[in-house]
């Protein structure tokens, strides 16, 4: 009943479920395109965008901060893709370089802002590890304003997105502008990241992006079912994590959500039919028994 009667619990729960659902849905494409580490780099790269947005506007407006985070993460992603395509630097080295440079710049900006009198109560450090309890109603509207257009774009270009996620070379042979859709998919991953920064923080956001999709992938071979399952896993893990955080003082909501989502992923890896480790072990034993 607290979901309907308690203002703070309602905002935290609904906000976390919204983040979990959108992150799971959009994170499926990062998993299929083998860009899980790209999400980690972009989540850390969003930090300087948050600090610069506050420095420019002078206020902790959630929409402005999310826009700043999105711009910084998108710049980092495009810079990363350009480095990999135009130099001999490999993906892993470019990812490490991007993460370190942008995250380090963000920490420098945070240190500078914390020494400013007008920024003492801004609470920007909460974006490092998340502070779900600080969610208010306008934060939820900001998440919807940024997240829903990304979902609509995916649905509008569903055939192209589906083809590029599984076989970009074949899509290129059909005349599909693969580079443009790769930028589009990178952009929607950025959206999934920035809307969850306040709840789970830049450090744990990559887990919210990847874990639901990994869990969903174990249960189905169809993309349509995978994105729905991933969104459901993300929302359910967020609901359970938010509820557990109310059972005792000092229990951080963001880390609890990530732990619950990790449990979902482990159970899926073990129990999912056809792909689960236990199921495969049982099938192997049956084959050996028949031989």
XYZ file of C-alpha atoms in Angstrom:
291
model
C 0.000 0.000 0.000
C 2.973 2.338 0.471
C 3.292 2.437 -3.316
C 0.034 4.396 -3.379
C 0.222 6.308 -0.089
C 3.883 7.223 0.501
C 5.152 9.983 -1.800
C 8.854 9.127 -1.543
C 8.416 5.373 -1.887
C 6.087 5.849 -4.847
C 8.553 8.079 -6.690
C 11.495 5.800 -5.957
C 9.652 2.632 -6.979
C 8.041 4.018 -10.124
C 11.264 5.747 -11.144
C 13.336 2.612 -10.597
C 10.849 0.447 -12.499
C 10.805 2.929 -15.365
C 14.593 2.918 -15.517
C 14.742 -0.874 -15.315
C 12.223 -1.352 -18.110
C 13.772 1.169 -20.502
C 17.324 0.035 -19.748
C 16.426 -3.610 -20.272
C 14.631 -2.899 -23.549
C 17.361 -0.709 -25.050
C 20.241 -2.654 -23.522
C 19.231 -5.711 -25.538
C 20.724 -4.099 -28.631
C 24.026 -3.434 -26.860
C 24.238 -7.116 -25.917
C 23.372 -8.357 -29.399
C 25.888 -5.999 -31.012
C 28.587 -7.029 -28.511
C 28.882 -3.488 -27.156
C 28.404 -4.124 -23.451
C 31.663 -2.359 -22.581
C 30.602 0.596 -24.697
C 27.737 1.111 -22.274
C 30.147 1.085 -19.342
C 32.365 3.682 -20.988
C 29.435 5.938 -21.851
C 27.960 5.753 -18.358
C 31.244 7.004 -16.899
C 31.614 9.573 -19.669
C 28.257 11.121 -18.733
C 29.666 12.538 -15.495
C 31.370 15.643 -16.982
C 28.172 16.436 -18.872
C 26.249 16.531 -15.597
C 28.816 18.828 -14.005
C 28.963 21.154 -17.019
C 25.165 21.337 -17.216
C 25.022 22.455 -13.582
C 27.903 24.875 -14.145
C 26.070 26.482 -17.071
C 22.547 26.589 -15.647
C 23.458 27.098 -11.983
C 20.596 24.890 -10.812
C 19.890 21.203 -10.291
C 17.159 20.900 -12.888
C 16.799 17.172 -13.711
C 16.021 17.711 -17.391
C 19.059 19.969 -17.898
C 21.354 17.535 -16.089
C 20.091 14.591 -18.134
C 20.562 16.532 -21.367
C 24.120 17.373 -20.323
C 24.807 13.737 -19.476
C 23.378 12.602 -22.822
C 25.481 15.058 -24.820
C 28.690 14.073 -23.009
C 28.016 10.350 -23.365
C 27.146 10.694 -27.050
C 30.298 12.724 -27.725
C 32.345 10.044 -25.958
C 30.693 7.272 -27.982
C 31.216 9.009 -31.316
C 34.807 9.858 -30.417
C 35.374 6.231 -29.470
C 33.961 4.963 -32.769
C 36.065 7.477 -34.695
C 39.254 6.426 -32.896
C 38.640 2.744 -33.628
C 37.811 3.363 -37.295
C 40.605 5.830 -38.113
C 43.537 4.566 -36.038
C 45.212 1.285 -35.190
C 43.998 1.429 -31.595
C 41.884 -1.605 -30.740
C 38.436 -1.526 -29.163
C 39.549 -2.436 -25.637
C 42.293 0.198 -25.520
C 39.982 2.873 -26.959
C 37.298 1.990 -24.391
C 39.747 2.202 -21.507
C 41.111 5.517 -22.778
C 37.654 7.026 -23.250
C 36.431 5.904 -19.843
C 39.512 7.203 -18.031
C 39.657 10.579 -19.788
C 35.977 11.477 -19.482
C 35.499 10.083 -15.975
C 38.652 11.813 -14.763
C 37.486 15.104 -16.278
C 34.139 14.637 -14.567
C 35.734 14.088 -11.172
C 37.842 17.225 -11.620
C 34.715 19.237 -12.409
C 32.886 17.772 -9.400
C 35.786 18.696 -7.112
C 35.740 22.236 -8.470
C 31.965 22.569 -8.065
C 31.987 21.272 -4.511
C 34.214 24.186 -3.522
C 31.750 26.717 -4.910
C 29.280 28.155 -2.361
C 26.293 27.963 -4.703
C 26.950 24.256 -5.399
C 27.291 23.049 -1.832
C 23.791 21.591 -1.758
C 23.624 20.480 -5.393
C 24.195 16.847 -4.513
C 26.001 16.108 -7.762
C 28.150 13.457 -6.096
C 25.027 11.332 -5.813
C 25.404 10.636 -9.524
C 28.525 8.565 -8.778
C 26.709 5.814 -6.888
C 23.117 6.905 -7.231
C 20.614 8.274 -4.737
C 17.200 6.879 -5.533
C 15.644 8.418 -2.427
C 16.173 11.860 -3.945
C 13.821 11.149 -6.857
C 10.889 13.512 -7.088
C 7.928 13.638 -9.434
C 9.554 15.985 -11.960
C 12.463 13.521 -12.263
C 9.997 10.883 -13.437
C 8.604 13.231 -16.066
C 12.121 14.036 -17.243
C 12.853 10.305 -17.605
C 9.688 9.813 -19.626
C 10.423 12.822 -21.820
C 13.828 11.407 -22.733
C 13.135 7.668 -22.679
C 9.859 7.376 -24.591
C 11.119 9.021 -27.821
C 13.998 6.545 -27.876
C 11.567 3.634 -27.580
C 9.399 5.051 -30.358
C 12.424 5.414 -32.649
C 13.293 1.763 -32.139
C 9.734 0.695 -32.917
C 9.543 2.896 -36.014
C 12.777 1.496 -37.456
C 12.291 -2.000 -36.048
C 13.100 -3.970 -39.262
C 16.355 -2.069 -39.848
C 17.395 -2.179 -36.191
C 16.695 -5.903 -36.019
C 18.712 -6.626 -39.167
C 21.692 -4.523 -38.101
C 21.733 -6.091 -34.637
C 22.154 -9.597 -36.073
C 23.879 -9.172 -39.453
C 25.178 -5.695 -40.355
C 27.066 -6.997 -43.404
C 23.885 -8.412 -44.923
C 22.063 -5.174 -44.112
C 24.794 -3.227 -45.912
C 24.415 -5.453 -48.976
C 20.697 -4.586 -49.069
C 21.469 -0.886 -49.162
C 20.552 -0.142 -45.543
C 22.522 2.886 -44.234
C 24.244 0.861 -41.525
C 26.419 3.724 -40.260
C 23.399 5.937 -39.588
C 21.554 3.206 -37.750
C 24.663 2.366 -35.728
C 24.729 5.988 -34.584
C 21.008 5.741 -33.821
C 21.512 2.601 -31.721
C 24.429 4.220 -29.929
C 22.215 7.205 -29.192
C 19.412 5.122 -27.699
C 21.929 3.302 -25.501
C 23.034 6.725 -24.276
C 19.392 7.489 -23.443
C 19.096 4.276 -21.439
C 22.200 5.245 -19.495
C 21.434 8.848 -18.650
C 17.922 8.262 -17.310
C 19.280 5.848 -14.699
C 22.235 7.851 -13.464
C 20.458 9.441 -10.511
C 19.123 6.090 -9.287
C 22.082 3.711 -9.641
C 24.919 6.089 -10.556
C 27.553 6.037 -13.270
C 29.450 3.182 -11.629
C 26.574 0.660 -11.604
C 24.526 1.850 -14.577
C 26.182 -0.546 -17.032
C 24.835 -3.467 -14.981
C 21.271 -2.162 -15.347
C 21.841 -1.869 -19.072
C 23.349 -5.307 -19.665
C 22.104 -7.700 -16.956
C 18.384 -7.728 -17.943
C 19.277 -8.326 -21.583
C 21.681 -11.158 -20.720
C 19.023 -12.797 -18.555
C 16.365 -12.431 -21.265
C 18.684 -13.814 -23.946
C 18.810 -17.152 -22.142
C 15.053 -17.679 -22.449
C 14.354 -16.933 -26.115
C 15.833 -16.786 -29.601
C 13.442 -14.093 -30.867
C 14.311 -10.426 -30.536
C 10.681 -9.432 -29.997
C 10.400 -11.650 -26.938
C 13.886 -10.775 -25.737
C 13.271 -7.023 -25.453
C 9.955 -7.579 -23.657
C 11.532 -10.054 -21.229
C 14.483 -7.739 -20.624
C 12.143 -4.840 -19.861
C 10.135 -7.083 -17.515
C 13.236 -8.353 -15.713
C 14.520 -4.809 -15.293
C 11.211 -3.515 -13.926
C 10.728 -6.468 -11.567
C 14.284 -6.277 -10.221
C 13.816 -2.552 -9.622
C 10.544 -3.148 -7.762
C 12.084 -5.833 -5.532
C 15.249 -3.815 -4.914
C 13.264 -0.710 -3.968
C 11.074 -2.755 -1.617
C 14.071 -4.407 0.088
C 15.676 -0.993 0.622
C 12.698 -0.001 2.793
C 13.231 -2.895 5.222
C 16.159 -1.291 7.011
C 17.983 2.003 7.364
C 21.079 2.636 5.289
C 20.159 0.162 2.534
C 21.029 1.834 -0.768
C 18.360 1.314 -3.415
C 20.592 1.381 -6.504
C 23.052 -1.333 -5.416
C 20.172 -3.501 -4.190
C 18.479 -3.257 -7.579
C 21.714 -4.293 -9.281
C 22.124 -7.229 -6.876
C 18.579 -8.445 -7.536
C 19.116 -8.104 -11.272
C 22.374 -10.045 -10.966
C 20.450 -12.801 -9.173
C 17.950 -12.906 -12.048
C 20.843 -13.231 -14.493
C 22.501 -16.048 -12.534
C 19.226 -17.970 -12.270
C 18.633 -17.510 -15.994
C 22.120 -18.774 -16.816
C 21.455 -21.858 -14.688
C 17.778 -22.668 -15.262
C 16.730 -21.360 -18.686
C 15.551 -24.169 -21.011
C 17.928 -25.076 -23.853
C 20.561 -22.496 -22.829
C 20.726 -22.975 -19.052
C 23.755 -24.774 -17.643
C 21.680 -27.164 -15.533
C 19.360 -27.962 -18.449
C 22.317 -28.586 -20.757
C 23.956 -30.810 -18.162
C 20.776 -32.865 -17.802
C 20.442 -33.201 -21.566
C 24.063 -34.333 -21.844
C 23.467 -36.978 -19.196
C 20.403 -38.208 -21.065
C 22.407 -38.501 -24.290
C 25.165 -40.428 -22.510
C 22.584 -42.730 -20.924
C 21.093 -43.510 -24.346
C 24.538 -44.305 -25.737
